[in-house]
Amino acid sequence: MASLLQVRDAIALNGIAEAHQLSRQLATPLRLVEAMLERLSIMGKIERIEQNDRSCLCGGCKRCPEGQRHHRMMYQLTTPR
């Protein structure tokens, strides 16, 4: 089971990562990784980046059952200010 530090370190090593990628990399259940990512985000250690796949040709992704495939949630370390 991974810790918050291991999740943060994995994001640092990858530069940017998705929850399912971290789940596989750390051999940790996806739901737990998602909860850890949420906690790290609240703590201000990481930031969430939403990416939409512009290759969708239908243009109706909000209504499309396949729409979730076009929407990706990525995470990266926050930049020091």
Coordinates of N, CA and C in Angstrom, one line a residue:
M1 N 0.8 -1.2 0.0 CA 0.0 0.0 0.0 C 0.9 1.2 0.0
A2 N 0.6 2.2 -0.8 CA 1.4 3.4 -1.0 C 1.0 4.4 0.0
S3 N 1.9 5.3 0.3 CA 1.7 6.5 1.2 C 1.5 7.7 0.4
L4 N 1.1 8.8 1.0 CA 1.0 10.1 0.4 C 2.3 10.5 -0.2
L5 N 3.4 10.3 0.5 CA 4.7 10.7 0.0 C 5.1 9.9 -1.2
Q6 N 4.8 8.6 -1.3 CA 5.1 7.8 -2.4 C 4.3 8.2 -3.7
V7 N 3.0 8.6 -3.5 CA 2.2 9.1 -4.6 C 2.8 10.5 -5.1
R8 N 3.2 11.3 -4.1 CA 3.8 12.6 -4.5 C 5.1 12.4 -5.3
D9 N 5.9 11.5 -4.8 CA 7.2 11.2 -5.4 C 7.0 10.6 -6.8
A10 N 6.0 9.8 -6.9 CA 5.8 9.2 -8.3 C 5.3 10.2 -9.3
I11 N 4.6 11.2 -8.8 CA 4.2 12.3 -9.7 C 5.4 13.1 -10.1
A12 N 6.3 13.4 -9.1 CA 7.5 14.1 -9.3 C 8.4 13.4 -10.3
L13 N 8.5 12.1 -10.2 CA 9.3 11.3 -11.2 C 8.7 11.3 -12.6
N14 N 7.4 11.2 -12.7 CA 6.7 11.2 -14.0 C 6.6 12.6 -14.6
G15 N 6.6 13.6 -13.8 CA 6.3 15.0 -14.2 C 4.9 15.3 -14.2
I16 N 4.1 14.4 -14.8 CA 2.6 14.5 -14.9 C 2.1 13.1 -15.0
A17 N 1.0 12.9 -14.3 CA 0.5 11.5 -14.2 C -1.0 11.5 -14.0
E18 N -1.6 10.3 -14.5 CA -3.1 10.1 -14.3 C -3.2 9.1 -13.1
A19 N -4.4 9.1 -12.5 CA -4.6 8.2 -11.3 C -4.4 6.8 -11.7
H20 N -5.0 6.3 -12.8 CA -4.8 4.9 -13.1 C -3.4 4.5 -13.4
Q21 N -2.6 5.4 -13.9 CA -1.1 5.2 -14.1 C -0.4 5.0 -12.7
L22 N -0.8 5.9 -11.8 CA -0.2 5.8 -10.5 C -0.6 4.6 -9.7
S23 N -1.9 4.2 -9.9 CA -2.4 3.0 -9.3 C -1.6 1.7 -9.8
R24 N -1.4 1.6 -11.1 CA -0.6 0.5 -11.6 C 0.9 0.6 -11.1
Q25 N 1.5 1.8 -11.2 CA 2.9 2.0 -10.8 C 3.1 1.6 -9.3
L26 N 2.2 2.0 -8.5 CA 2.4 1.8 -7.0 C 1.7 0.5 -6.5
A27 N 1.0 -0.2 -7.4 CA 0.3 -1.4 -7.0 C -0.7 -1.1 -5.8
T28 N -1.5 -0.1 -6.0 CA -2.4 0.4 -5.0 C -3.8 0.5 -5.7
P29 N -4.9 0.2 -5.0 CA -6.2 0.3 -5.6 C -6.5 1.7 -6.1
L30 N -7.2 1.8 -7.3 CA -7.4 3.1 -7.9 C -8.2 4.0 -7.0
R31 N -9.2 3.5 -6.3 CA -10.0 4.4 -5.3 C -9.1 5.0 -4.3
L32 N -8.1 4.3 -3.8 CA -7.2 4.8 -2.7 C -6.3 5.8 -3.3
V33 N -5.8 5.6 -4.5 CA -5.0 6.6 -5.2 C -5.7 7.9 -5.4
E34 N -7.0 7.7 -5.9 CA -7.8 8.9 -6.1 C -8.0 9.7 -4.8
A35 N -8.3 9.0 -3.7 CA -8.4 9.7 -2.4 C -7.2 10.4 -2.0
M36 N -6.0 9.8 -2.2 CA -4.7 10.4 -1.9 C -4.5 11.6 -2.8
L37 N -4.8 11.5 -4.1 CA -4.6 12.6 -5.0 C -5.5 13.8 -4.5
E38 N -6.7 13.5 -4.1 CA -7.6 14.6 -3.6 C -7.0 15.2 -2.4
R39 N -6.5 14.4 -1.5 CA -5.9 14.9 -0.2 C -4.6 15.8 -0.5
L40 N -3.8 15.3 -1.4 CA -2.6 16.1 -1.8 C -3.0 17.4 -2.5
S41 N -4.1 17.4 -3.2 CA -4.5 18.6 -3.9 C -5.0 19.6 -2.9
I42 N -5.8 19.1 -1.9 CA -6.3 20.0 -0.8 C -5.1 20.6 0.0
M43 N -4.1 19.8 0.2 CA -2.9 20.3 0.9 C -2.0 21.2 0.1
G44 N -2.3 21.4 -1.2 CA -1.6 22.3 -2.0 C -0.3 21.7 -2.6
K45 N -0.1 20.4 -2.5 CA 1.1 19.8 -2.9 C 1.1 19.5 -4.4
I46 N -0.1 19.2 -4.9 CA -0.2 18.9 -6.4 C -1.4 19.7 -6.9
E47 N -1.4 19.8 -8.3 CA -2.5 20.5 -8.9 C -3.1 19.6 -10.0
R48 N -4.4 19.7 -10.1 CA -5.1 18.9 -11.1 C -5.2 19.7 -12.4
I49 N -5.0 18.9 -13.5 CA -5.1 19.5 -14.8 C -6.1 18.7 -15.6
E50 N -7.1 19.4 -16.1 CA -8.1 18.7 -16.9 C -7.7 18.9 -18.4
Q51 N -7.7 17.8 -19.1 CA -7.4 17.8 -20.5 C -8.6 17.2 -21.3
N52 N -9.0 17.9 -22.3 CA -10.0 17.3 -23.2 C -9.3 16.9 -24.5
D53 N -9.7 15.7 -25.0 CA -9.1 15.2 -26.3 C -9.8 15.9 -27.4
R54 N -9.0 16.7 -28.1 CA -9.6 17.5 -29.3 C -9.8 16.7 -30.5
S55 N -9.4 15.4 -30.5 CA -9.6 14.5 -31.6 C -11.0 14.0 -31.8
C56 N -11.9 14.3 -30.8 CA -13.3 13.8 -30.9 C -13.9 14.5 -32.1
L57 N -14.5 13.8 -33.0 CA -15.1 14.3 -34.2 C -16.6 14.6 -34.1
C58 N -17.2 14.0 -33.1 CA -18.7 14.1 -32.9 C -19.1 15.5 -32.4
G59 N -18.3 16.1 -31.5 CA -18.6 17.4 -31.0 C -19.7 17.4 -29.9
G60 N -20.2 16.2 -29.6 CA -21.2 16.2 -28.6 C -20.8 15.4 -27.3
C61 N -19.6 15.6 -26.9 CA -19.0 14.8 -25.8 C -19.8 14.9 -24.5
K62 N -20.5 16.1 -24.3 CA -21.2 16.2 -23.0 C -22.4 15.2 -23.0
R63 N -22.9 14.9 -24.1 CA -24.1 14.0 -24.1 C -23.6 12.6 -24.5
C64 N -22.5 12.4 -25.1 CA -22.0 11.2 -25.6 C -21.6 10.2 -24.5
P65 N -22.1 8.9 -24.6 CA -21.7 8.0 -23.5 C -20.2 7.7 -23.6
E66 N -19.5 8.0 -24.7 CA -18.1 7.8 -24.8 C -17.3 9.1 -24.4
G67 N -18.1 10.1 -23.9 CA -17.5 11.4 -23.6 C -16.4 11.3 -22.5
Q68 N -16.6 10.4 -21.6 CA -15.6 10.3 -20.5 C -14.2 9.9 -21.0
R69 N -14.2 9.2 -22.1 CA -12.9 8.8 -22.7 C -12.1 10.0 -23.2
H70 N -12.8 11.0 -23.6 CA -12.2 12.2 -24.2 C -11.7 13.1 -23.1
H71 N -12.1 12.9 -21.9 CA -11.8 13.8 -20.8 C -10.8 13.1 -19.9
R72 N -9.6 13.7 -19.7 CA -8.5 13.2 -18.9 C -8.2 14.1 -17.7
M73 N -8.0 13.5 -16.5 CA -7.6 14.2 -15.4 C -6.1 13.9 -15.1
M74 N -5.2 14.9 -15.1 CA -3.8 14.7 -14.9 C -3.4 15.4 -13.6
Y75 N -2.3 15.0 -13.1 CA -1.8 15.7 -11.8 C -0.3 16.0 -12.0
Q76 N 0.1 17.1 -11.4 CA 1.5 17.5 -11.4 C 1.8 18.2 -10.1
L77 N 3.0 18.3 -9.7 CA 3.4 19.0 -8.5 C 3.1 20.5 -8.7
T78 N 2.7 21.2 -7.6 CA 2.5 22.6 -7.7 C 3.9 23.3 -7.8
T79 N 3.9 24.4 -8.5 CA 5.1 25.2 -8.6 C 5.3 26.1 -7.4
P80 N 6.5 26.2 -6.9 CA 6.7 27.0 -5.7 C 6.5 28.5 -6.1
R81 N 6.0 29.3 -5.2 CA 5.8 30.7 -5.5 C 6.7 31.6 -4.7

